[in-house]
Coordinates of N, CA and C in Angstrom, one line a residue:
X4 N 15.0 -6.9 20.9 CA 14.6 -5.9 21.7 C 14.4 -4.6 20.9
X5 N 15.3 -4.3 19.9 CA 15.1 -3.1 19.1 C 13.8 -3.2 18.3
X6 N 13.4 -4.4 17.8 CA 12.2 -4.5 17.1 C 11.0 -4.1 17.9
X7 N 11.0 -4.5 19.2 CA 9.9 -4.1 20.1 C 9.9 -2.6 20.3
X8 N 11.1 -2.0 20.5 CA 11.1 -0.5 20.7 C 10.6 0.2 19.4
X9 N 11.0 -0.3 18.2 CA 10.6 0.3 17.0 C 9.1 0.1 16.8
X10 N 8.5 -1.0 17.2 CA 7.1 -1.2 17.1 C 6.4 -0.3 18.1
X11 N 7.0 -0.1 19.3 CA 6.4 0.7 20.3 C 6.4 2.2 19.8
X12 N 7.4 2.6 19.2 CA 7.4 4.0 18.7 C 6.4 4.1 17.6
X13 N 6.2 3.1 16.7 CA 5.2 3.1 15.7 C 3.8 3.2 16.3
X14 N 3.6 2.4 17.4 CA 2.3 2.4 18.1 C 2.0 3.8 18.7
X15 N 3.0 4.5 19.3 CA 2.8 5.8 19.8 C 2.4 6.8 18.7
X16 N 3.2 6.7 17.6 CA 2.9 7.6 16.5 C 1.5 7.3 15.9
X17 N 1.1 6.0 15.8 CA -0.2 5.7 15.4 C -1.3 6.2 16.3
X18 N -1.1 6.1 17.6 CA -2.0 6.6 18.6 C -2.2 8.1 18.4
X19 N -1.0 8.8 18.2 CA -1.1 10.3 18.1 C -1.7 10.7 16.8
X20 N -1.9 9.8 15.9 CA -2.5 10.2 14.6 C -4.0 10.4 14.9
X21 N -4.5 9.8 16.0 CA -5.9 10.0 16.4 C -6.0 11.5 16.9
X22 N -6.8 12.3 16.3 CA -6.9 13.7 16.8 C -7.4 13.9 18.2
X23 N -8.2 13.0 18.7 CA -8.7 13.0 20.1 C -7.5 12.8 21.1
X24 N -6.7 11.7 20.8 CA -5.6 11.4 21.6 C -4.6 12.5 21.6
X25 N -4.2 13.0 20.3 CA -3.2 14.0 20.2 C -3.6 15.3 20.9
X26 N -4.9 15.7 20.7 CA -5.4 16.9 21.4 C -5.4 16.7 22.9
X27 N -5.8 15.6 23.4 CA -5.7 15.4 24.9 C -4.3 15.4 25.4
X28 N -3.4 14.9 24.7 CA -2.0 14.9 25.1 C -1.4 16.3 25.1
X29 N -1.7 17.0 24.0 CA -1.2 18.4 23.9 C -1.8 19.3 25.0
X30 N -3.1 19.2 25.1 CA -3.8 20.1 26.1 C -3.4 19.8 27.5
X31 N -3.3 18.5 27.8 CA -2.9 18.1 29.1 C -1.5 18.5 29.4
X32 N -0.6 18.4 28.4 CA 0.8 18.8 28.6 C 0.9 20.3 28.9
X33 N 0.2 21.1 28.1 CA 0.3 22.5 28.3 C -0.3 23.0 29.6
X34 N -1.5 22.5 29.9 CA -2.1 22.9 31.2 C -1.3 22.4 32.4
X35 N -0.9 21.2 32.4 CA -0.2 20.6 33.6 C 1.3 21.1 33.6
X36 N 1.9 21.4 32.5 CA 3.2 21.9 32.5 C 3.2 23.3 33.1
X37 N 2.2 24.1 32.8 CA 2.0 25.4 33.4 C 1.8 25.2 34.9
X38 N 1.0 24.2 35.3 CA 0.7 23.9 36.7 C 2.0 23.6 37.4
X39 N 2.9 22.8 36.7 CA 4.2 22.5 37.3 C 5.0 23.7 37.6
X40 N 5.0 24.7 36.7 CA 5.7 26.0 36.9 C 5.2 26.7 38.2
X41 N 3.9 26.8 38.3 CA 3.3 27.4 39.5 C 3.6 26.6 40.8
X42 N 3.5 25.3 40.7 CA 3.8 24.5 41.9 C 5.3 24.7 42.3
X43 N 6.2 24.8 41.3 CA 7.6 25.0 41.6 C 7.8 26.4 42.4
X44 N 7.1 27.4 41.9 CA 7.2 28.7 42.6 C 6.6 28.6 44.0
X45 N 5.5 27.9 44.2 CA 4.8 27.8 45.4 C 5.5 27.0 46.5
X46 N 6.1 25.8 46.1 CA 6.7 24.9 47.0 C 8.2 24.9 47.0
X47 N 8.8 25.8 46.2 CA 10.3 25.9 46.1 C 10.9 24.7 45.5
X48 N 10.2 24.1 44.5 CA 10.8 23.0 43.8 C 11.7 23.5 42.7
X49 N 12.4 22.6 42.1 CA 13.3 23.0 41.0 C 12.3 23.3 39.8
X50 N 12.4 24.4 39.2 CA 11.4 24.8 38.1 C 11.4 24.0 36.9
X51 N 12.6 23.7 36.3 CA 12.6 23.0 35.0 C 12.1 21.6 35.2
X52 N 12.6 20.8 36.2 CA 12.0 19.4 36.3 C 10.5 19.5 36.7
X53 N 10.1 20.5 37.4 CA 8.7 20.7 37.8 C 7.8 20.8 36.5
X54 N 8.2 21.7 35.6 CA 7.5 21.9 34.4 C 7.5 20.6 33.6
X55 N 8.6 19.9 33.5 CA 8.7 18.6 32.7 C 7.9 17.5 33.4
X56 N 7.8 17.5 34.7 CA 6.9 16.6 35.4 C 5.4 16.9 35.1
X57 N 5.1 18.2 35.1 CA 3.7 18.6 34.7 C 3.4 18.2 33.3
X58 N 4.3 18.4 32.4 CA 4.1 18.0 31.0 C 3.9 16.4 30.9
X59 N 4.7 15.7 31.6 CA 4.7 14.3 31.6 C 3.4 13.8 32.2
X60 N 2.9 14.4 33.3 CA 1.6 14.1 33.8 C 0.5 14.3 32.8
X61 N 0.6 15.4 32.1 CA -0.4 15.7 31.0 C -0.4 14.6 30.0
X62 N 0.8 14.1 29.6 CA 0.9 13.1 28.6 C 0.2 11.8 29.2
X63 N 0.5 11.4 30.4 CA 0.0 10.2 31.0 C -1.6 10.3 31.0
X64 N -2.1 11.4 31.5 CA -3.6 11.6 31.5 C -4.2 11.7 30.1
X65 N -3.5 12.4 29.3 CA -4.0 12.5 27.9 C -4.1 11.2 27.2
X66 N -3.0 10.4 27.3 CA -3.0 9.1 26.7 C -4.0 8.2 27.3
X67 N -4.2 8.2 28.6 CA -5.1 7.2 29.2 C -6.6 7.6 29.1
X68 N -6.9 8.9 29.0 CA -8.3 9.2 29.0 C -8.8 9.9 27.7
X69 N -8.0 10.0 26.7 CA -8.4 10.6 25.4 C -8.9 9.6 24.4
X70 N -8.7 8.3 24.7 CA -9.1 7.3 23.7 C -10.5 6.8 24.1
X71 N -11.2 6.2 23.1 CA -12.5 5.6 23.4 C -12.3 4.1 23.6
X72 N -13.3 3.5 24.3 CA -13.3 2.1 24.6 C -13.9 1.4 23.4
X73 N -13.2 0.3 22.9 CA -13.8 -0.5 21.8 C -15.1 -1.1 22.3
X74 N -16.0 -1.3 21.3 CA -17.3 -1.9 21.6 C -17.2 -3.3 22.3
X75 N -16.2 -4.1 22.0 CA -16.1 -5.4 22.5 C -15.5 -5.4 23.9
X76 N -15.0 -4.3 24.4 CA -14.2 -4.4 25.6 C -15.1 -4.1 26.9
X77 N -14.7 -4.6 28.0 CA -15.3 -4.3 29.3 C -16.7 -4.8 29.6
X78 N -17.1 -5.8 28.9 CA -18.5 -6.2 29.1 C -18.6 -7.3 30.2
X79 N -17.5 -8.1 30.3 CA -17.6 -9.3 31.1 C -17.2 -9.0 32.6
X80 N -16.2 -8.3 32.8 CA -15.6 -8.0 34.1 C -15.2 -6.6 34.2
X81 N -15.2 -6.1 35.4 CA -14.7 -4.7 35.7 C -13.3 -4.5 35.4
X82 N -12.5 -5.5 35.9 CA -11.0 -5.4 35.8 C -10.4 -6.7 35.4
X83 N -9.6 -6.7 34.4 CA -9.0 -8.0 34.0 C -7.8 -8.3 34.8
X84 N -7.8 -9.4 35.5 CA -6.7 -9.8 36.4 C -5.6 -10.6 35.6
X85 N -4.5 -9.9 35.4 CA -3.4 -10.5 34.7 C -2.1 -10.0 35.3
X86 N -1.0 -10.7 35.0 CA 0.2 -10.4 35.7 C 1.2 -9.5 35.0
X87 N 2.3 -9.3 35.6 CA 3.3 -8.4 35.0 C 3.9 -9.1 33.8
X88 N 4.1 -8.3 32.7 CA 4.7 -8.9 31.5 C 5.3 -7.7 30.7
X89 N 6.4 -7.9 30.0 CA 7.0 -7.0 29.1 C 7.1 -7.6 27.7
X90 N 6.3 -8.6 27.4 CA 6.4 -9.3 26.2 C 5.8 -8.7 24.9
X91 N 5.0 -7.6 25.1 CA 4.4 -7.0 23.9 C 4.7 -5.5 23.9
X92 N 4.4 -4.8 22.8 CA 4.7 -3.4 22.8 C 3.8 -2.6 23.7
X93 N 2.5 -3.0 23.9 CA 1.6 -2.3 24.8 C 2.1 -2.5 26.2
X94 N 2.6 -3.6 26.6 CA 3.2 -3.9 27.9 C 4.4 -3.0 28.1
X95 N 5.3 -2.9 27.1 CA 6.5 -2.1 27.2 C 6.1 -0.6 27.4
X96 N 5.1 -0.2 26.6 CA 4.7 1.2 26.7 C 4.1 1.5 28.1
X97 N 3.3 0.6 28.6 CA 2.8 0.8 30.0 C 3.9 0.9 31.0
X98 N 5.0 0.1 30.8 CA 6.1 0.2 31.8 C 6.8 1.5 31.6
X99 N 6.8 2.1 30.5 CA 7.5 3.4 30.2 C 6.7 4.6 30.5
X100 N 5.4 4.4 30.6 CA 4.4 5.5 30.7 C 4.7 6.5 31.9
X101 N 5.0 5.9 33.0 CA 5.2 6.8 34.2 C 6.7 7.2 34.4
X102 N 7.6 6.7 33.6 CA 9.0 6.9 33.8 C 9.4 8.4 33.8
X103 N 9.0 9.2 32.7 CA 9.3 10.6 32.7 C 8.7 11.4 33.9
X104 N 7.4 11.1 34.1 CA 6.7 11.8 35.2 C 7.5 11.6 36.5
X105 N 7.8 10.3 36.9 CA 8.4 10.0 38.2 C 9.8 10.6 38.2
X106 N 10.6 10.4 37.2 CA 11.9 10.9 37.1 C 12.0 12.4 37.4
X107 N 11.2 13.2 36.6 CA 11.2 14.6 36.7 C 10.6 15.1 38.0
X108 N 9.6 14.4 38.5 CA 9.0 14.8 39.8 C 10.0 14.6 41.0
X109 N 10.7 13.5 40.9 CA 11.7 13.3 42.0 C 12.8 14.3 41.9
X110 N 13.3 14.7 40.7 CA 14.3 15.7 40.6 C 13.7 17.1 41.1
X111 N 12.5 17.3 40.8 CA 11.9 18.6 41.2 C 11.7 18.7 42.7
X112 N 11.2 17.6 43.3 CA 10.8 17.7 44.7 C 11.9 17.2 45.7
X113 N 12.8 16.3 45.2 CA 13.8 15.7 46.0 C 13.2 14.7 47.0
X114 N 12.0 14.1 46.6 CA 11.4 13.2 47.5 C 11.0 11.9 46.7
X115 N 11.9 11.0 46.6 CA 11.7 9.8 45.7 C 10.6 8.9 46.3
X116 N 10.5 8.7 47.6 CA 9.5 7.8 48.1 C 8.1 8.4 48.0
X117 N 8.0 9.7 48.3 CA 6.7 10.3 48.2 C 6.2 10.3 46.8
X118 N 7.1 10.6 45.8 CA 6.7 10.6 44.4 C 6.3 9.2 44.0
X119 N 7.1 8.2 44.4 CA 6.8 6.9 44.0 C 5.4 6.4 44.5
X120 N 5.2 6.7 45.8 CA 3.9 6.3 46.3 C 2.7 7.0 45.6
X121 N 2.9 8.3 45.3 CA 1.8 9.0 44.5 C 1.6 8.4 43.1
X122 N 2.7 8.1 42.5 CA 2.7 7.5 41.1 C 1.9 6.2 41.1
X123 N 2.3 5.3 42.1 CA 1.6 4.0 42.1 C 0.1 4.2 42.4
X124 N -0.2 5.2 43.3 CA -1.6 5.5 43.6 C -2.3 6.0 42.4
X125 N -1.7 6.9 41.6 CA -2.2 7.5 40.4 C -2.5 6.4 39.4
X126 N -1.6 5.4 39.2 CA -1.8 4.3 38.3 C -3.0 3.5 38.7
X127 N -3.2 3.2 40.0 CA -4.4 2.5 40.5 C -5.6 3.3 40.2
X128 N -5.6 4.6 40.4 CA -6.8 5.4 40.2 C -7.2 5.4 38.7
X129 N -6.1 5.5 37.9 CA -6.4 5.5 36.4 C -7.0 4.2 36.0
X130 N -6.5 3.1 36.5 CA -7.0 1.8 36.1 C -8.5 1.6 36.5
X131 N -8.8 2.2 37.7 CA -10.2 2.1 38.1 C -11.1 3.0 37.4
X132 N -10.6 4.2 37.0 CA -11.5 5.2 36.3 C -11.7 4.9 34.9
X133 N -10.7 4.2 34.2 CA -10.9 3.9 32.8 C -12.2 3.2 32.5
X134 N -12.5 2.1 33.1 CA -13.8 1.5 32.7 C -15.0 2.3 33.2
X135 N -14.9 3.0 34.2 CA -16.0 3.9 34.7 C -16.3 5.0 33.7
X136 N -15.3 5.5 33.1 CA -15.5 6.6 32.1 C -15.5 6.1 30.7
X137 N -15.4 4.8 30.5 CA -15.4 4.2 29.2 C -14.3 4.7 28.3
X138 N -13.1 5.0 28.9 CA -12.0 5.5 28.2 C -10.8 4.5 28.2
X139 N -11.1 3.3 28.5 CA -10.0 2.3 28.5 C -10.4 1.1 29.4
X140 N -9.5 0.1 29.4 CA -9.8 -1.1 30.2 C -9.0 -1.1 31.5
X141 N -9.5 -1.7 32.5 CA -8.8 -1.8 33.8 C -8.1 -3.2 33.7
X142 N -6.8 -3.1 33.8 CA -6.0 -4.4 33.8 C -5.0 -4.3 34.9
X143 N -4.9 -5.3 35.7 CA -3.8 -5.4 36.7 C -2.4 -5.3 36.1
X144 N -2.3 -5.9 34.9 CA -1.0 -5.9 34.2 C -0.5 -4.4 34.0
X145 N -1.5 -3.6 33.5 CA -1.1 -2.2 33.3 C -0.6 -1.5 34.6
X146 N -1.4 -1.8 35.7 CA -1.0 -1.2 37.0 C 0.4 -1.7 37.4
X147 N 0.7 -3.0 37.2 CA 2.0 -3.6 37.6 C 3.1 -3.0 36.7
X148 N 2.8 -2.9 35.4 CA 3.8 -2.4 34.5 C 4.1 -0.9 34.8
X149 N 3.0 -0.1 35.0 CA 3.2 1.3 35.4 C 4.0 1.4 36.6
X150 N 3.7 0.6 37.6 CA 4.4 0.7 38.9 C 5.9 0.3 38.8
X151 N 6.1 -0.8 38.0 CA 7.5 -1.2 37.8 C 8.3 -0.1 37.2
X152 N 7.8 0.6 36.2 CA 8.5 1.7 35.5 C 8.7 2.8 36.5
X153 N 7.7 3.1 37.3 CA 7.8 4.2 38.3 C 8.9 3.9 39.3
X154 N 9.0 2.6 39.8 CA 10.1 2.2 40.7 C 11.5 2.4 40.1
X155 N 11.7 2.0 38.8 CA 12.9 2.2 38.1 C 13.3 3.7 38.0
X156 N 12.3 4.5 37.6 CA 12.5 5.9 37.5 C 12.9 6.6 38.8
X157 N 12.2 6.2 39.9 CA 12.5 6.8 41.2 C 13.9 6.4 41.7
X158 N 14.3 5.2 41.4 CA 15.6 4.8 41.8 C 16.7 5.5 41.0
X159 N 16.5 5.6 39.7 CA 17.5 6.3 38.9 C 17.5 7.8 39.3
X160 N 16.4 8.4 39.5 CA 16.4 9.9 39.9 C 17.0 10.1 41.3
X161 N 16.7 9.1 42.2 CA 17.4 9.2 43.5 C 18.9 9.1 43.4
X162 N 19.3 8.3 42.5 CA 20.8 8.2 42.2 C 21.3 9.4 41.7
X163 N 20.6 10.1 40.8 CA 21.1 11.4 40.2 C 21.2 12.4 41.3
X164 N 20.2 12.4 42.2 CA 20.2 13.4 43.3 C 21.4 13.1 44.2
X165 N 21.6 11.8 44.5 CA 22.7 11.4 45.4 C 24.1 11.8 44.8
X166 N 24.2 11.6 43.5 CA 25.5 12.0 42.8 C 25.6 13.6 42.9
X167 N 24.5 14.3 42.8 CA 24.6 15.8 42.9 C 25.0 16.3 44.3
X168 N 24.8 15.5 45.3 CA 25.1 15.9 46.7 C 26.6 15.5 47.0
X169 N 27.2 14.7 46.3 CA 28.6 14.3 46.6 C 29.5 15.5 46.5
X170 N 30.4 15.6 47.5 CA 31.4 16.7 47.4 C 32.4 16.5 46.2
X171 N 32.8 17.5 45.7 CA 33.7 17.4 44.6 C 35.1 16.9 45.0
X172 N 35.7 16.1 44.2 CA 37.0 15.5 44.5 C 38.1 16.6 44.6
X173 N 39.0 16.4 45.5 CA 40.0 17.4 45.7 C 41.2 17.0 44.8
X174 N 41.6 17.8 43.9 CA 42.7 17.6 43.1 C 44.0 18.1 43.7
X175 N 45.0 17.2 43.8 CA 46.3 17.6 44.5 C 47.4 17.6 43.5

């Protein structure tokens, strides 16, 4: 498992060595992090997780739309139908892609189901838009992996919120 994580970190660093991807990630993170701060003020959300959710959304959009489509890709079908898998580094990265966004958004808004639903919808929209914009491939596996990561993040964040609501133990 550690070799997959090491390979995944290497893949992330390799992708960020592309100036287009790195620029998209940084620009998206700055703009949407600032948007998270404004949203927190407007909707009375927790400010720090709101900013971190905005930054995470910028990373998601920057990673998915800053790259170019290889010449060989996307000629035969609009969307490749494949199933859930965590057997490769790309699959693992897709499962982790929405985790920070969903985790911080749940902490900011205190609405795990709403955030989860929006994250799953965003993943579907991204998968449909990638071939239309020629910025990636549409794959059902990516959608399933993104969604699975979002579910785990929403459950963990809901648990954190529940622990924060517990009354303090009385010491006698």
